[in-house]
Amino acid sequence: MAKRSSLSIRIVEGKNLPAKDISGSSDPYCIVKVDNEPIIRTATVWKTLCPFWGEEYRVHLAPTFHSVAFYVMDEDALSRDDVIGKVCLTRDTLAAYPKGFSGWAHLTEVDPDEEVQGEIHLRLEVVPGTGPHRLRCSVLEARDLAPKDRNGASDPFVRVYYNGRTRETSIVKKSCYPRWNETFEFELEEGATGALCVEAWDWDLVSRNDFLGKVAFNVAGLWAAQQEEGWFRLQPDKSKSRRNESNLGSLQLEVWLRDETVLPSSCYQPLVQLLCREVKLGTQGPGLITLIEETTSTECRQEVATNLLMLFLGQGLAKDFLDLLFQLELGRTSEANTLFRSNSLASKSMESFLKVAGMRYLHSILGPVIDRVFEQKKYVELDPSKVEVKDVGCSGLHRPQTEAEVLEQSAQTLRSHLGALLSALSRSVRACPVVVRATFRQLFRRVRERFPRAEDENVPFIAVTSFLCLRFFSPAIMAPKLFHLRERHADARTSRTLLLLAKAVQNVGNMDTLASRAKEAWMEPLQPTVRQGVAQLKDFITKLVDIEEREELDLQRTLSLQTLPVKEGPLFIHKTKGKGPLMSSSFKKLHFSLTTETLSFSKTPSSKKSSLIKLANIRAAEKVEEKSFGSSHVMQVIYTDDAGRPQTAYLQCKCVNELNQWLSALRKVSVNNTGLLGSYHPGIFRGDRWSCCHQRDKTDLGCDKTRSRVTLQEWNDPLDHDLEAQLTYRHLLGVEATLREKHQELRGATEAGSGPAFCSPAPKDSLAQLFQVLQDLKKAHSAISATVPPSEHSSVLERQT
């Protein structure tokens, strides 16, 4: 049994942002922080006060997180980026929206006294004596304090207030992980009330001290407890009245918190076996999948499709599941031109399947073309009503370009891009994943059987291209950032080029039908390339689906022997072990590759790889304090070498997104390792001490807790069979009432001896089994809830608000 929490985040757009640049505009982007730790950075949208991002993320994290904050920033090339404002959503706020928070939220000013983070370790006790009792407060240590100084650290000390008296600890210089181990005592009258307040501050020599956070306790509760010790989260100072908020604009967000209690695998076996049985039986089975589709609302169909697909992928039945959906949709489709055009369970499942199984393939085909479009930055337009005529020529010889010249050059550029893409696709039959080829083979055969007439000869090809081109390649061309093809969104000029290229790909995918051609007649200059592309695409699909069962099995066996990369790309590795300060110049750029067996590196992507770390030896993958190397994008991989000795590799990334992606990948592939660490040092051992907590013992266990459960969901994540079964169970539980109504209808139709042939005893029996499975899972969850205490029980000390 395990508790899992995840945040589904969609950062849609902003509006009415204030201008931060002298041009009267801003260059906004968003930083997402979970408990003040940066997790996500969106792309910058240049020169606008109403940016659109449309970026989606899913973050897996520990159930004990407290808040998620969205900071809107203005990017500056020559100075530090400006903070425009923020939106903060607490865990309790998100829990109040079972279907997720969705809407506009006003940006608020960032108050330094509210930008606190970290925890403080305290021991509080009531000490009896011959006279008045004494209240003893031991300030032991703190961790993950906010860095307030330019060196990336703070100089923290603690003030303790009680009954008008104040005590202070010593100052620990340059540390966000201080250890004090100092004790203070206050006289405590019998029946005393009031509050004990513990405040953390950053000491500054010249300016005023910076507030780091506080914890306040009700002393009346301490009389009953007598003693309390633990880590307490630092809270902001909300006692001050807020300043009048100016209009900072708004942010449109969609944020959904999901908490799951995942039971042991054995609990889900009856549900998984019931669903798998139907998929194996195909359309002759009891029809549970059909009933699930009928009872699934449009807004959650994509999620249900993804969950079911992942569940059947884990059982090796993804191809069979999709084949069943193909047959069901073909059975209710009478017109060939409407096939797979709706957002049915089949269409949504196939979209998810291509992203999971075909994303690496898509990158290999589209990557070079997309890079070329971004690098050329040419002005491209085919619509005469939108053409902008500009001056061309060298200095002193400028002349206005004619509209005809613009249109001809644009057509030539698009023909070049489209031709390159189609050529790459034509050569990629063997590169296409085996399971994708086999699934398209089933789709092609089913459609050809359903529409066998000569006039429908293109329908099987269009069925394949409706997914491959219209739902996979074209969306990736239009929004390469969302498919991880580029780190940044395209500017307006490049976006227009990509849109026109996507339209051309859609025309090819539609087999150049008259209907698609008539919509935008100004696309006519591309028709020769489109017609040639149709022939290329049909030849490609013919070869793609020409894969026999034996060949499929042979290719699967070959691929199973290969260790495919989970993540790869350039990183900077700290290459020396010399003495003295470690500077950023000590890092060397290499190409890294992470597989399910090892983390290796090479000079270039194509050169011979050298193994750095065996994944079984990884003990933690965590961030490094900014002050350690002068960069906030350094991670450390703590592992043991072949002799069992602890080692640490320091790797520098180029941005916060890349850092978190690598951390996520490393944590996922090593999640089942034995000996994972519960704590670590976020600094480095320099000279004779740790830079973070100043401890002199190099083998010290660590001053901060590891964050192995904080990961980003990616398309190439390893399968989590139990979680997918739990998500499927949760959905079925939500539609159980509707399914019971269906059950009554089927039983009534069977008893009356009327109704369609589908209304046979089979679906009734299958539904009855499903209800029993759901009942058993409900009992298992109830039993777990009754025996497991809450993850965060309330302290006997009532903390003040």
JSON list of N, CA, C and O in Angstrom, two decimals, residues 5 64 150 188 220 250-251 253 299 399 403 491 500 502 526 537 570 586 633 640 653 681 690 700 717 719:
[
{"chain": "A", "resi": 5, "resn": "SER", "atom": "N", "xyz": [0.46, 11.27, -4.55]},
{"chain": "A", "resi": 5, "resn": "SER", "atom": "CA", "xyz": [-0.18, 12.53, -4.88]},
{"chain": "A", "resi": 5, "resn": "SER", "atom": "C", "xyz": [0.39, 13.04, -6.20]},
{"chain": "A", "resi": 5, "resn": "SER", "atom": "O", "xyz": [1.57, 12.86, -6.48]},
{"chain": "A", "resi": 64, "resn": "THR", "atom": "N", "xyz": [2.60, 15.14, 1.46]},
{"chain": "A", "resi": 64, "resn": "THR", "atom": "CA", "xyz": [2.74, 16.14, 2.52]},
{"chain": "A", "resi": 64, "resn": "THR", "atom": "C", "xyz": [3.06, 17.53, 2.00]},
{"chain": "A", "resi": 64, "resn": "THR", "atom": "O", "xyz": [3.37, 18.42, 2.80]},
{"chain": "A", "resi": 150, "resn": "ARG", "atom": "N", "xyz": [23.28, 37.49, -1.76]},
{"chain": "A", "resi": 150, "resn": "ARG", "atom": "CA", "xyz": [23.71, 37.30, -3.14]},
{"chain": "A", "resi": 150, "resn": "ARG", "atom": "C", "xyz": [24.57, 36.05, -3.33]},
{"chain": "A", "resi": 150, "resn": "ARG", "atom": "O", "xyz": [24.69, 35.54, -4.44]},
{"chain": "A", "resi": 188, "resn": "LEU", "atom": "N", "xyz": [7.37, 29.79, 33.82]},
{"chain": "A", "resi": 188, "resn": "LEU", "atom": "CA", "xyz": [6.05, 29.40, 33.36]},
{"chain": "A", "resi": 188, "resn": "LEU", "atom": "C", "xyz": [5.13, 29.29, 34.56]},
{"chain": "A", "resi": 188, "resn": "LEU", "atom": "O", "xyz": [5.25, 28.38, 35.39]},
{"chain": "A", "resi": 220, "resn": "ALA", "atom": "N", "xyz": [-0.84, 26.75, 26.37]},
{"chain": "A", "resi": 220, "resn": "ALA", "atom": "CA", "xyz": [-1.80, 25.97, 27.15]},
{"chain": "A", "resi": 220, "resn": "ALA", "atom": "C", "xyz": [-1.77, 24.50, 26.76]},
{"chain": "A", "resi": 220, "resn": "ALA", "atom": "O", "xyz": [-1.94, 23.61, 27.60]},
{"chain": "A", "resi": 250, "resn": "SER", "atom": "N", "xyz": [-3.94, 39.06, -14.52]},
{"chain": "A", "resi": 250, "resn": "SER", "atom": "CA", "xyz": [-4.52, 37.77, -14.11]},
{"chain": "A", "resi": 250, "resn": "SER", "atom": "C", "xyz": [-3.84, 36.63, -14.86]},
{"chain": "A", "resi": 250, "resn": "SER", "atom": "O", "xyz": [-3.24, 36.82, -15.91]},
{"chain": "A", "resi": 251, "resn": "LEU", "atom": "N", "xyz": [-4.01, 35.44, -14.29]},
{"chain": "A", "resi": 251, "resn": "LEU", "atom": "CA", "xyz": [-3.43, 34.23, -14.85]},
{"chain": "A", "resi": 251, "resn": "LEU", "atom": "C", "xyz": [-4.53, 33.18, -14.93]},
{"chain": "A", "resi": 251, "resn": "LEU", "atom": "O", "xyz": [-5.24, 32.93, -13.94]},
{"chain": "A", "resi": 253, "resn": "LEU", "atom": "N", "xyz": [-5.52, 29.39, -15.09]},
{"chain": "A", "resi": 253, "resn": "LEU", "atom": "CA", "xyz": [-4.89, 28.13, -14.69]},
{"chain": "A", "resi": 253, "resn": "LEU", "atom": "C", "xyz": [-5.91, 27.01, -14.65]},
{"chain": "A", "resi": 253, "resn": "LEU", "atom": "O", "xyz": [-7.11, 27.23, -14.44]},
{"chain": "A", "resi": 299, "resn": "GLU", "atom": "N", "xyz": [-15.49, 15.20, -21.21]},
{"chain": "A", "resi": 299, "resn": "GLU", "atom": "CA", "xyz": [-14.36, 15.91, -20.59]},
{"chain": "A", "resi": 299, "resn": "GLU", "atom": "C", "xyz": [-13.34, 14.99, -19.95]},
{"chain": "A", "resi": 299, "resn": "GLU", "atom": "O", "xyz": [-12.17, 15.36, -19.81]},
{"chain": "A", "resi": 399, "resn": "ARG", "atom": "N", "xyz": [14.60, 47.74, -52.67]},
{"chain": "A", "resi": 399, "resn": "ARG", "atom": "CA", "xyz": [13.41, 47.86, -53.52]},
{"chain": "A", "resi": 399, "resn": "ARG", "atom": "C", "xyz": [12.29, 47.04, -52.88]},
{"chain": "A", "resi": 399, "resn": "ARG", "atom": "O", "xyz": [12.55, 46.04, -52.19]},
{"chain": "A", "resi": 403, "resn": "GLU", "atom": "N", "xyz": [4.18, 41.23, -54.34]},
{"chain": "A", "resi": 403, "resn": "GLU", "atom": "CA", "xyz": [3.38, 40.18, -53.70]},
{"chain": "A", "resi": 403, "resn": "GLU", "atom": "C", "xyz": [3.63, 38.84, -54.36]},
{"chain": "A", "resi": 403, "resn": "GLU", "atom": "O", "xyz": [3.73, 37.80, -53.68]},
{"chain": "A", "resi": 491, "resn": "ASP", "atom": "N", "xyz": [8.17, 32.20, -32.44]},
{"chain": "A", "resi": 491, "resn": "ASP", "atom": "CA", "xyz": [7.69, 33.57, -32.56]},
{"chain": "A", "resi": 491, "resn": "ASP", "atom": "C", "xyz": [6.59, 33.60, -33.63]},
{"chain": "A", "resi": 491, "resn": "ASP", "atom": "O", "xyz": [6.27, 32.58, -34.26]},
{"chain": "A", "resi": 500, "resn": "LEU", "atom": "N", "xyz": [1.33, 26.66, -41.71]},
{"chain": "A", "resi": 500, "resn": "LEU", "atom": "CA", "xyz": [1.17, 26.35, -43.13]},
{"chain": "A", "resi": 500, "resn": "LEU", "atom": "C", "xyz": [1.73, 24.98, -43.47]},
{"chain": "A", "resi": 500, "resn": "LEU", "atom": "O", "xyz": [1.16, 24.23, -44.28]},
{"chain": "A", "resi": 502, "resn": "ALA", "atom": "N", "xyz": [1.89, 22.46, -41.37]},
{"chain": "A", "resi": 502, "resn": "ALA", "atom": "CA", "xyz": [0.95, 21.49, -40.79]},
{"chain": "A", "resi": 502, "resn": "ALA", "atom": "C", "xyz": [-0.27, 21.32, -41.69]},
{"chain": "A", "resi": 502, "resn": "ALA", "atom": "O", "xyz": [-0.78, 20.20, -41.86]},
{"chain": "A", "resi": 526, "resn": "LEU", "atom": "N", "xyz": [1.19, 24.53, -53.52]},
{"chain": "A", "resi": 526, "resn": "LEU", "atom": "CA", "xyz": [1.84, 23.35, -52.94]},
{"chain": "A", "resi": 526, "resn": "LEU", "atom": "C", "xyz": [1.31, 22.05, -53.53]},
{"chain": "A", "resi": 526, "resn": "LEU", "atom": "O", "xyz": [1.79, 20.97, -53.17]},
{"chain": "A", "resi": 537, "resn": "LEU", "atom": "N", "xyz": [3.29, 8.71, -49.45]},
{"chain": "A", "resi": 537, "resn": "LEU", "atom": "CA", "xyz": [2.68, 8.27, -48.20]},
{"chain": "A", "resi": 537, "resn": "LEU", "atom": "C", "xyz": [1.98, 6.93, -48.37]},
{"chain": "A", "resi": 537, "resn": "LEU", "atom": "O", "xyz": [2.05, 6.06, -47.49]},
{"chain": "A", "resi": 570, "resn": "PRO", "atom": "N", "xyz": [23.19, 16.61, -23.75]},
{"chain": "A", "resi": 570, "resn": "PRO", "atom": "CA", "xyz": [24.44, 17.16, -23.23]},
{"chain": "A", "resi": 570, "resn": "PRO", "atom": "C", "xyz": [24.30, 17.64, -21.79]},
{"chain": "A", "resi": 570, "resn": "PRO", "atom": "O", "xyz": [23.30, 18.23, -21.40]},
{"chain": "A", "resi": 586, "resn": "SER", "atom": "N", "xyz": [35.28, 24.24, -13.91]},
{"chain": "A", "resi": 586, "resn": "SER", "atom": "CA", "xyz": [35.71, 22.87, -13.66]},
{"chain": "A", "resi": 586, "resn": "SER", "atom": "C", "xyz": [34.78, 21.86, -14.31]},
{"chain": "A", "resi": 586, "resn": "SER", "atom": "O", "xyz": [34.95, 20.67, -14.14]},
{"chain": "A", "resi": 633, "resn": "HIS", "atom": "N", "xyz": [21.53, 25.24, -11.34]},
{"chain": "A", "resi": 633, "resn": "HIS", "atom": "CA", "xyz": [21.09, 24.13, -12.18]},
{"chain": "A", "resi": 633, "resn": "HIS", "atom": "C", "xyz": [22.05, 22.95, -12.11]},
{"chain": "A", "resi": 633, "resn": "HIS", "atom": "O", "xyz": [22.33, 22.28, -13.10]},
{"chain": "A", "resi": 640, "resn": "THR", "atom": "N", "xyz": [27.34, 4.22, -5.17]},
{"chain": "A", "resi": 640, "resn": "THR", "atom": "CA", "xyz": [28.48, 3.45, -4.66]},
{"chain": "A", "resi": 640, "resn": "THR", "atom": "C", "xyz": [29.22, 2.85, -5.85]},
{"chain": "A", "resi": 640, "resn": "THR", "atom": "O", "xyz": [28.61, 2.45, -6.84]},
{"chain": "A", "resi": 653, "resn": "CYS", "atom": "N", "xyz": [23.16, 21.32, -15.57]},
{"chain": "A", "resi": 653, "resn": "CYS", "atom": "CA", "xyz": [22.20, 21.44, -16.67]},
{"chain": "A", "resi": 653, "resn": "CYS", "atom": "C", "xyz": [22.10, 22.90, -17.10]},
{"chain": "A", "resi": 653, "resn": "CYS", "atom": "O", "xyz": [22.57, 23.80, -16.40]},
{"chain": "A", "resi": 681, "resn": "HIS", "atom": "N", "xyz": [23.40, 15.87, 1.68]},
{"chain": "A", "resi": 681, "resn": "HIS", "atom": "CA", "xyz": [23.96, 17.21, 1.81]},
{"chain": "A", "resi": 681, "resn": "HIS", "atom": "C", "xyz": [23.73, 17.97, 0.50]},
{"chain": "A", "resi": 681, "resn": "HIS", "atom": "O", "xyz": [24.25, 17.56, -0.54]},
{"chain": "A", "resi": 690, "resn": "TRP", "atom": "N", "xyz": [31.39, 20.56, 5.25]},
{"chain": "A", "resi": 690, "resn": "TRP", "atom": "CA", "xyz": [30.30, 20.67, 4.28]},
{"chain": "A", "resi": 690, "resn": "TRP", "atom": "C", "xyz": [29.90, 22.13, 4.14]},
{"chain": "A", "resi": 690, "resn": "TRP", "atom": "O", "xyz": [29.74, 22.84, 5.14]},
{"chain": "A", "resi": 700, "resn": "ASP", "atom": "N", "xyz": [28.84, 12.33, 7.46]},
{"chain": "A", "resi": 700, "resn": "ASP", "atom": "CA", "xyz": [27.60, 12.77, 8.11]},
{"chain": "A", "resi": 700, "resn": "ASP", "atom": "C", "xyz": [26.41, 12.40, 7.23]},
{"chain": "A", "resi": 700, "resn": "ASP", "atom": "O", "xyz": [26.46, 12.52, 5.99]},
{"chain": "A", "resi": 717, "resn": "ASP", "atom": "N", "xyz": [7.76, 7.42, -19.34]},
{"chain": "A", "resi": 717, "resn": "ASP", "atom": "CA", "xyz": [7.83, 6.92, -17.97]},
{"chain": "A", "resi": 717, "resn": "ASP", "atom": "C", "xyz": [7.68, 5.40, -17.94]},
{"chain": "A", "resi": 717, "resn": "ASP", "atom": "O", "xyz": [6.92, 4.83, -18.74]},
{"chain": "A", "resi": 719, "resn": "LEU", "atom": "N", "xyz": [6.12, 1.92, -16.75]},
{"chain": "A", "resi": 719, "resn": "LEU", "atom": "CA", "xyz": [4.73, 1.62, -16.41]},
{"chain": "A", "resi": 719, "resn": "LEU", "atom": "C", "xyz": [4.57, 1.39, -14.91]},
{"chain": "A", "resi": 719, "resn": "LEU", "atom": "O", "xyz": [5.43, 0.80, -14.26]}
]
